[in-house]
Short mmCIF file of C-alpha atoms and ligand atoms in Angstrom, two decimals:
data_model
loop_
_atom_site.label_atom_id
_atom_site.label_comp_id
_atom_site.label_asym_id
_atom_site.label_seq_id
_atom_site.Cartn_x
_atom_site.Cartn_y
_atom_site.Cartn_z
CA MET A 1 15.22 153.77 42.59
CA LYS A 2 18.61 152.43 41.47
CA VAL A 3 21.68 153.39 43.40
CA LYS A 4 24.26 154.77 40.99
CA PRO A 5 26.68 151.85 41.34
CA GLU A 6 29.94 153.54 40.41
CA LEU A 7 29.89 155.63 43.62
CA THR A 8 29.74 152.69 46.05
CA PHE A 9 31.97 150.32 44.11
CA ASP A 10 34.80 152.57 43.28
CA SER A 11 35.51 153.61 46.86
CA LEU A 12 35.57 149.88 47.87
CA ILE A 13 37.80 149.01 44.87
CA ASP A 14 40.08 151.83 46.01
CA GLN A 15 40.53 150.17 49.31
CA VAL A 16 41.30 146.74 47.81
CA LYS A 17 43.78 148.04 45.27
CA SER A 18 47.02 147.61 47.39
CA ASP A 19 45.84 144.17 48.54
CA VAL A 20 45.56 143.07 44.96
CA ILE A 21 48.99 144.26 44.08
CA ASN A 22 50.44 142.53 47.19
CA TRP A 23 48.62 139.30 46.39
CA ARG A 24 49.94 139.39 42.92
CA ARG A 25 53.50 139.96 44.09
CA TYR A 26 53.23 137.09 46.58
CA LEU A 27 51.91 134.71 43.90
CA HIS A 28 54.56 135.91 41.54
CA GLN A 29 57.26 134.91 44.08
CA HIS A 30 55.72 131.52 44.55
CA PRO A 31 54.78 130.11 41.19
CA GLU A 32 53.64 126.51 40.72
CA LEU A 33 53.25 124.39 37.59
CA SER A 34 49.97 123.07 36.23
CA PHE A 35 48.25 120.39 38.47
CA HIS A 36 50.79 121.19 41.27
CA GLU A 37 49.24 124.42 42.61
CA GLU A 38 49.20 123.14 46.20
CA LYS A 39 50.55 126.27 47.95
CA THR A 40 48.79 128.58 45.52
CA SER A 41 45.40 126.99 46.11
CA GLN A 42 46.00 126.92 49.84
CA PHE A 43 46.90 130.64 49.84
CA VAL A 44 43.71 131.42 47.83
CA TYR A 45 41.59 129.21 50.09
CA GLU A 46 42.83 130.91 53.24
CA THR A 47 42.55 134.43 51.85
CA LEU A 48 39.00 133.82 50.73
CA GLN A 49 38.10 132.47 54.11
CA SER A 50 39.34 135.74 55.71
CA PHE A 51 36.50 137.59 53.91
CA ASN A 52 33.07 137.47 55.44
CA GLY A 53 30.13 135.79 53.73
CA LEU A 54 31.80 133.37 51.35
CA GLU A 55 31.31 129.62 51.09
CA VAL A 56 34.83 128.41 50.23
CA SER A 57 35.61 124.90 48.95
CA LYS A 58 38.14 122.88 46.96
CA PRO A 59 36.35 121.22 44.14
CA THR A 60 39.55 119.38 43.03
CA LYS A 61 43.00 118.90 44.71
CA THR A 62 44.39 122.30 43.51
CA SER A 63 41.37 124.38 42.58
CA VAL A 64 39.28 126.67 44.74
CA MET A 65 35.65 127.83 44.53
CA ALA A 66 33.95 130.52 46.56
CA ARG A 67 30.17 131.18 46.50
CA LEU A 68 28.66 134.51 47.55
CA ILE A 69 25.02 134.03 47.95
CA GLY A 70 23.04 137.25 47.80
CA LYS A 71 20.12 138.17 50.12
CA GLN A 72 17.64 137.89 47.20
CA PRO A 73 17.14 135.13 44.62
CA GLY A 74 18.40 135.69 41.15
CA LYS A 75 20.92 134.51 38.60
CA VAL A 76 24.24 132.82 39.07
CA VAL A 77 27.21 134.59 37.62
CA ALA A 78 30.55 132.71 37.60
CA ILE A 79 33.94 134.52 37.28
CA ARG A 80 37.04 132.45 36.49
CA ALA A 81 40.74 133.04 37.03
CA ASP A 82 43.57 130.62 36.31
CA MET A 83 46.37 130.11 38.70
CA ASP A 84 49.22 128.10 37.18
CA ALA A 85 52.70 129.08 36.14
CA LEU A 86 55.22 127.95 33.47
CA PRO A 87 58.49 126.02 33.39
CA ILE A 88 60.53 129.10 32.61
CA GLU A 89 63.59 130.59 34.42
CA GLU A 90 62.70 134.16 35.28
CA GLU A 91 64.99 136.86 34.01
CA ASN A 92 63.26 139.87 35.59
CA THR A 93 65.23 141.79 38.15
CA PHE A 94 62.47 143.44 40.36
CA GLU A 95 62.33 142.61 44.05
CA PHE A 96 59.56 140.05 43.83
CA THR A 97 60.87 137.64 41.28
CA SER A 98 60.26 133.83 41.42
CA GLN A 99 61.67 132.01 44.39
CA ASN A 100 61.12 128.65 42.62
CA SER A 101 63.92 128.14 40.21
CA GLY A 102 62.82 127.19 36.76
CA VAL A 103 59.21 128.10 37.44
CA MET A 104 57.72 131.52 36.58
CA HIS A 105 54.44 133.30 36.32
CA ALA A 106 55.11 134.33 32.67
CA CYS A 107 51.55 134.58 31.50
CA GLY A 108 49.92 136.87 34.08
CA HIS A 109 47.91 134.17 35.90
CA ASP A 110 49.31 135.57 39.17
CA GLY A 111 47.52 138.84 38.29
CA HIS A 112 44.29 136.93 37.32
CA THR A 113 44.20 135.29 40.73
CA ALA A 114 44.89 138.50 42.53
CA MET A 115 42.18 140.33 40.59
CA LEU A 116 39.62 137.62 41.34
CA LEU A 117 40.56 137.75 45.04
CA GLY A 118 40.08 141.57 44.95
CA THR A 119 36.75 141.15 43.31
CA ALA A 120 35.59 138.61 45.90
CA LYS A 121 36.67 140.82 48.77
CA THR A 122 34.82 143.77 47.34
CA LEU A 123 31.69 141.91 46.40
CA ALA A 124 31.58 140.21 49.81
CA GLN A 125 31.13 143.70 51.28
CA LEU A 126 28.19 144.24 48.92
CA GLN A 127 26.31 141.15 49.73
CA ASP A 128 23.15 142.95 50.64
CA GLN A 129 22.98 144.44 47.08
CA ILE A 130 23.47 141.07 45.31
CA LYS A 131 20.39 139.48 43.72
CA GLY A 132 21.43 135.90 43.05
CA GLU A 133 24.85 134.39 43.42
CA VAL A 134 28.40 135.23 42.39
CA ARG A 135 30.68 132.22 42.05
CA PHE A 136 34.44 132.67 42.09
CA LEU A 137 36.31 129.91 40.15
CA PHE A 138 40.02 129.70 40.84
CA GLN A 139 41.17 127.21 38.22
CA HIS A 140 44.33 125.13 38.24
CA ALA A 141 46.19 123.97 35.14
CA GLU A 142 45.25 126.20 32.25
CA GLU A 143 48.65 125.74 30.53
CA THR A 144 48.61 122.01 29.98
CA LEU A 145 46.29 119.56 28.33
CA PRO A 146 43.78 118.15 29.43
CA GLY A 147 43.40 121.44 31.43
CA GLY A 148 41.92 122.06 34.85
CA ALA A 149 38.65 123.57 33.66
CA GLN A 150 37.13 120.24 32.60
CA GLU A 151 38.07 118.65 35.93
CA MET A 152 36.38 121.54 37.85
CA ILE A 153 33.31 121.23 35.72
CA SER A 154 33.11 117.53 36.38
CA ALA A 155 33.26 118.40 40.10
CA GLY A 156 30.06 120.47 39.54
CA VAL A 157 31.36 124.07 39.74
CA MET A 158 29.20 125.11 36.79
CA ASP A 159 25.93 123.52 38.07
CA ASN A 160 23.14 126.16 37.87
CA VAL A 161 25.53 128.87 36.52
CA ASP A 162 23.75 131.23 34.12
CA VAL A 163 26.61 133.28 32.84
CA VAL A 164 30.45 132.98 33.03
CA ILE A 165 33.10 135.63 32.46
CA GLY A 166 36.89 135.66 32.58
CA THR A 167 39.76 137.84 31.48
CA HIS A 168 43.37 137.62 30.45
CA LEU A 169 45.83 140.41 31.27
CA TRP A 170 47.35 141.11 27.81
CA SER A 171 50.78 142.67 27.36
CA PRO A 172 50.46 143.27 23.58
CA LEU A 173 47.54 145.54 24.51
CA GLU A 174 48.53 148.87 26.03
CA ILE A 175 47.50 149.72 29.55
CA GLY A 176 44.09 151.51 29.54
CA LYS A 177 42.65 149.46 26.78
CA ILE A 178 40.14 146.64 27.20
CA GLY A 179 40.00 144.21 24.32
CA VAL A 180 36.65 142.79 23.32
CA VAL A 181 35.79 140.21 20.60
CA TYR A 182 32.32 139.11 19.53
CA GLY A 183 31.97 135.48 18.55
CA PRO A 184 35.00 133.27 18.00
CA MET A 185 37.90 134.71 19.95
CA MET A 186 40.48 131.94 20.44
CA ALA A 187 41.04 128.68 18.59
CA SER A 188 40.53 125.05 19.41
CA MET A 189 43.86 123.47 20.50
CA ASP A 190 44.26 119.88 19.47
CA THR A 191 47.40 117.79 19.21
CA PHE A 192 48.46 114.82 17.11
CA THR A 193 51.32 112.26 16.97
CA LEU A 194 52.20 110.20 14.00
CA THR A 195 54.66 107.39 13.52
CA ILE A 196 55.66 106.29 10.03
CA HIS A 197 57.03 102.86 9.81
CA GLY A 198 59.12 102.05 6.77
CA LYS A 199 62.13 99.68 6.50
CA GLY A 200 65.51 100.74 7.59
CA GLY A 201 68.81 99.95 5.76
CA HIS A 202 72.02 101.38 4.19
CA ALA A 203 71.80 104.90 2.84
CA ALA A 204 73.66 103.81 -0.28
CA LEU A 205 71.08 101.07 -1.05
CA PRO A 206 67.84 103.05 -0.59
CA HIS A 207 66.01 100.74 -2.98
CA GLN A 208 66.24 98.00 -0.41
CA THR A 209 64.59 100.12 2.22
CA ILE A 210 61.27 101.88 2.67
CA ASP A 211 62.59 105.32 3.34
CA SER A 212 60.66 106.68 6.26
CA ILE A 213 62.34 110.01 6.13
CA ALA A 214 61.43 110.73 2.52
CA ILE A 215 57.86 109.42 3.08
CA ALA A 216 57.44 111.51 6.30
CA ALA A 217 58.70 114.66 4.49
CA GLN A 218 55.90 114.13 1.93
CA VAL A 219 53.40 113.70 4.60
CA VAL A 220 54.42 116.99 6.25
CA THR A 221 54.23 118.92 2.95
CA ASN A 222 50.81 117.33 1.96
CA LEU A 223 49.21 117.98 5.28
CA GLN A 224 49.42 121.69 4.50
CA HIS A 225 47.17 121.05 1.46
CA ILE A 226 44.27 120.47 3.87
CA VAL A 227 44.26 124.18 4.67
CA SER A 228 42.22 125.88 1.94
CA ARG A 229 42.40 122.80 -0.40
CA ASN A 230 40.33 120.42 1.52
CA THR A 231 38.57 123.09 3.66
CA ASP A 232 36.93 126.43 2.84
CA PRO A 233 39.50 129.15 2.59
CA LEU A 234 37.29 131.35 4.75
CA ASP A 235 37.65 128.87 7.62
CA ASN A 236 40.56 129.68 9.87
CA ILE A 237 42.79 126.69 10.30
CA VAL A 238 46.36 126.25 11.46
CA LEU A 239 48.02 122.92 11.04
CA SER A 240 51.64 122.93 12.33
CA VAL A 241 54.01 120.04 12.47
CA THR A 242 56.33 120.99 15.36
CA GLN A 243 58.45 117.86 15.79
CA PHE A 244 60.14 115.51 13.38
CA ILE A 245 62.31 112.81 14.85
CA GLY A 246 64.10 110.21 12.82
CA GLY A 247 67.49 108.78 12.14
CA THR A 248 70.79 108.45 14.01
CA THR A 249 73.60 109.09 11.46
CA PHE A 250 74.44 109.94 7.81
CA ASN A 251 74.57 106.50 6.33
CA VAL A 252 71.57 104.73 7.84
CA ILE A 253 68.04 105.16 6.64
CA PRO A 254 65.94 104.81 9.76
CA GLY A 255 63.07 102.36 10.03
CA SER A 256 60.67 104.90 11.41
CA VAL A 257 59.97 108.66 11.86
CA GLN A 258 57.97 110.27 14.60
CA ILE A 259 56.03 113.46 13.95
CA CYS A 260 53.94 115.60 16.28
CA GLY A 261 52.11 118.89 16.02
CA THR A 262 48.95 120.90 16.71
CA THR A 263 45.84 122.12 14.93
CA ARG A 264 43.83 125.28 15.61
CA THR A 265 40.45 126.29 14.31
CA LEU A 266 37.86 128.83 15.34
CA ASP A 267 34.92 126.61 14.38
CA SER A 268 33.98 123.42 16.11
CA ARG A 269 32.42 121.83 13.03
CA VAL A 270 35.55 122.42 10.97
CA ARG A 271 37.64 121.05 13.80
CA GLU A 272 35.78 117.76 13.84
CA THR A 273 36.61 117.13 10.18
CA LEU A 274 40.39 117.52 10.68
CA PRO A 275 41.39 114.02 11.97
CA GLU A 276 39.71 112.28 9.01
CA LEU A 277 41.15 114.72 6.45
CA MET A 278 44.58 114.32 7.97
CA GLU A 279 44.39 110.49 8.04
CA ARG A 280 43.33 110.36 4.40
CA VAL A 281 46.52 112.22 3.47
CA ILE A 282 48.73 110.10 5.73
CA LYS A 283 47.15 106.84 4.59
CA GLY A 284 47.38 107.80 0.92
CA ILE A 285 51.05 108.75 1.04
CA THR A 286 52.26 105.85 3.20
CA ASP A 287 50.20 103.38 1.09
CA ALA A 288 51.76 104.67 -2.09
CA HIS A 289 55.27 104.03 -0.79
CA GLY A 290 54.66 100.74 1.06
CA ALA A 291 54.95 102.20 4.58
CA THR A 292 52.55 101.92 7.43
CA TYR A 293 51.58 104.44 10.20
CA ALA A 294 50.15 104.87 13.60
CA PHE A 295 48.16 108.21 13.93
CA HIS A 296 46.82 109.50 17.21
CA TYR A 297 44.75 112.68 17.29
CA VAL A 298 43.83 114.22 20.66
CA PHE A 299 41.01 116.68 21.01
CA GLY A 300 42.16 119.42 23.44
CA TYR A 301 40.48 122.70 24.20
CA HIS A 302 37.30 123.86 22.43
CA PRO A 303 37.47 127.28 20.69
CA VAL A 304 36.64 130.25 22.87
CA VAL A 305 33.40 131.53 21.31
CA ASN A 306 31.97 134.62 23.07
CA ASN A 307 28.17 134.91 23.58
CA GLU A 308 26.74 137.96 21.89
CA GLN A 309 24.55 139.21 24.80
CA VAL A 310 27.24 138.76 27.46
CA THR A 311 29.80 140.42 25.10
CA ARG A 312 27.38 143.40 24.76
CA VAL A 313 27.41 143.74 28.56
CA ILE A 314 31.19 143.66 28.64
CA GLU A 315 31.43 146.29 25.87
CA ASP A 316 28.94 148.50 27.68
CA THR A 317 30.88 148.08 30.91
CA VAL A 318 34.15 149.19 29.22
CA CYS A 319 32.42 152.31 27.78
CA GLU A 320 30.67 153.32 31.03
CA VAL A 321 33.55 152.68 33.34
CA PHE A 322 36.55 153.73 31.23
CA GLY A 323 35.11 155.62 28.37
CA ASN A 324 34.62 154.75 24.65
CA GLU A 325 38.38 155.33 23.92
CA ALA A 326 39.29 152.38 26.22
CA LEU A 327 37.38 149.91 24.02
CA ASP A 328 39.57 148.00 21.53
CA MET A 329 37.53 145.72 19.26
CA MET A 330 40.20 143.02 18.64
CA ARG A 331 40.58 140.30 16.09
CA PRO A 332 40.45 136.65 17.19
CA ASN A 333 43.76 134.82 17.54
CA MET A 334 44.72 131.15 17.12
CA GLY A 335 45.92 130.67 20.66
CA GLY A 336 44.00 128.22 22.92
CA GLU A 337 42.33 128.70 26.36
CA ASP A 338 40.34 126.26 28.41
CA PHE A 339 37.97 129.01 29.49
CA SER A 340 36.12 127.53 26.53
CA ALA A 341 35.15 124.55 28.71
CA PHE A 342 33.11 126.81 30.93
CA GLN A 343 31.40 128.30 27.84
CA GLN A 344 30.26 124.76 26.97
CA LYS A 345 28.15 124.87 30.18
CA ALA A 346 26.77 128.43 30.20
CA PRO A 347 26.88 131.48 27.86
CA GLY A 348 30.01 133.45 28.57
CA THR A 349 32.57 135.96 27.41
CA TYR A 350 36.32 136.22 27.75
CA PHE A 351 38.00 139.59 27.30
CA TYR A 352 41.47 141.14 27.56
CA VAL A 353 42.76 143.75 29.98
CA GLY A 354 45.58 145.75 28.46
CA ALA A 355 48.76 145.25 30.63
CA GLY A 356 51.57 146.40 28.37
CA ASN A 357 53.34 149.81 28.81
CA GLN A 358 56.03 150.90 26.42
CA GLU A 359 57.12 153.77 28.67
CA LYS A 360 57.59 151.49 31.60
CA GLY A 361 59.51 148.91 29.44
CA ILE A 362 56.70 146.38 29.90
CA ILE A 363 57.02 145.06 26.34
CA TYR A 364 57.86 141.36 26.63
CA PRO A 365 55.40 138.92 25.17
CA HIS A 366 53.61 136.20 27.27
CA HIS A 367 55.73 133.16 28.05
CA HIS A 368 58.99 135.27 27.80
CA PRO A 369 61.47 135.10 30.73
CA ARG A 370 61.18 138.83 31.13
CA PHE A 371 57.35 138.99 30.85
CA THR A 372 55.55 141.17 33.38
CA VAL A 373 52.38 143.23 33.52
CA ASP A 374 51.72 146.84 34.37
CA GLU A 375 50.21 146.52 37.88
CA ASP A 376 47.88 149.45 37.13
CA ALA A 377 46.00 146.94 34.93
CA LEU A 378 44.92 144.91 38.06
CA GLU A 379 42.56 147.55 39.36
CA LYS A 380 41.01 147.84 35.87
CA GLY A 381 40.41 144.12 35.83
CA VAL A 382 38.68 144.26 39.23
CA LYS A 383 36.51 147.12 38.07
CA MET A 384 35.47 145.24 34.92
CA PHE A 385 34.59 142.16 36.99
CA ILE A 386 32.53 144.02 39.55
CA HIS A 387 30.62 146.35 37.21
CA ALA A 388 29.95 143.59 34.72
CA THR A 389 28.82 141.19 37.38
CA PHE A 390 26.21 143.63 38.67
CA LYS A 391 24.95 144.29 35.09
CA LEU A 392 24.71 140.57 34.43
CA LEU A 393 22.88 139.92 37.66
CA GLU A 394 20.39 142.62 36.85
CA GLN A 395 19.58 141.25 33.33
NI1 NI B 1 47.63 132.58 30.02
#
């Protein structure tokens, strides 16, 4: 006979609730930038070691893994949380603001880490009921390419993992809602740099120059023709030029211009065609005007594409734990997330936990100096992780 899980879990989650809030506040006060999460990872490592039954290790310099091996054999479910902060000066005024000037947890990763610690503490007490293994992945460096996920995977954290899940606290989504997306959820995130070499000279004698500014402007405009002119309009693509550097003064045509930007797609196959399509435009325009170029395209994060079966489990969990009205079937967005790296190794699903609250004034977007989350969301995240993990282990 099956034990009705809600009864046992929820009393344990109740006990861990205030720990999770305290951990989140501690982490919020001590934010660290990507690849520099030394104190954060040490705090996570020591906290995990204080729970019974976990095998805790550091797969890379600033990441942490904990394994909870059940009494019976079964599947391996991994849960991932990211831990890094951003180079932002915090403008919040509550009593646990950042103590590291110029660095802030402005994306909610402090909450992600705290929720996963709470999940680990709770599940460690339920070790007898676990068939298989739960693996807790505390990832460094989500905010910066090349990202920490790939490093952790190279260190073996995904070996033998059957399913992986993760979540983002999401301030645009009201507290109480859980956001679920089937299939593509977030975009690939690649970057490019381009230098256009012309020939500098006097602005009054442009015919004696190869005007890198005028040529670069053509390139920027024509790159936009790739979207829906060189690719299917039904494919979602963003191609943004975000930097254009050239020139020093009003009467000198510069010899070169530097451009950089990013591309986003929801489909890996479309993504792979972009460098070639871009280079065709760049080459055509620079050739036509006698300029040369250096083009460098960097593949960053894969798109986040949720597995159908795992997403079904997440959806069922939302409805069972919080009721149908909590479920928000969301659209994909063109942001990037290196949770996708874990999905390259095992089927997985990423979801959102609503963390905004108009009434409490929690309305600022992610990466804003006044960003924060409604702390009531933390318990909901822990509940999602625990209930979904048991369902996934049972499948
Ligand atoms: Ni984030």
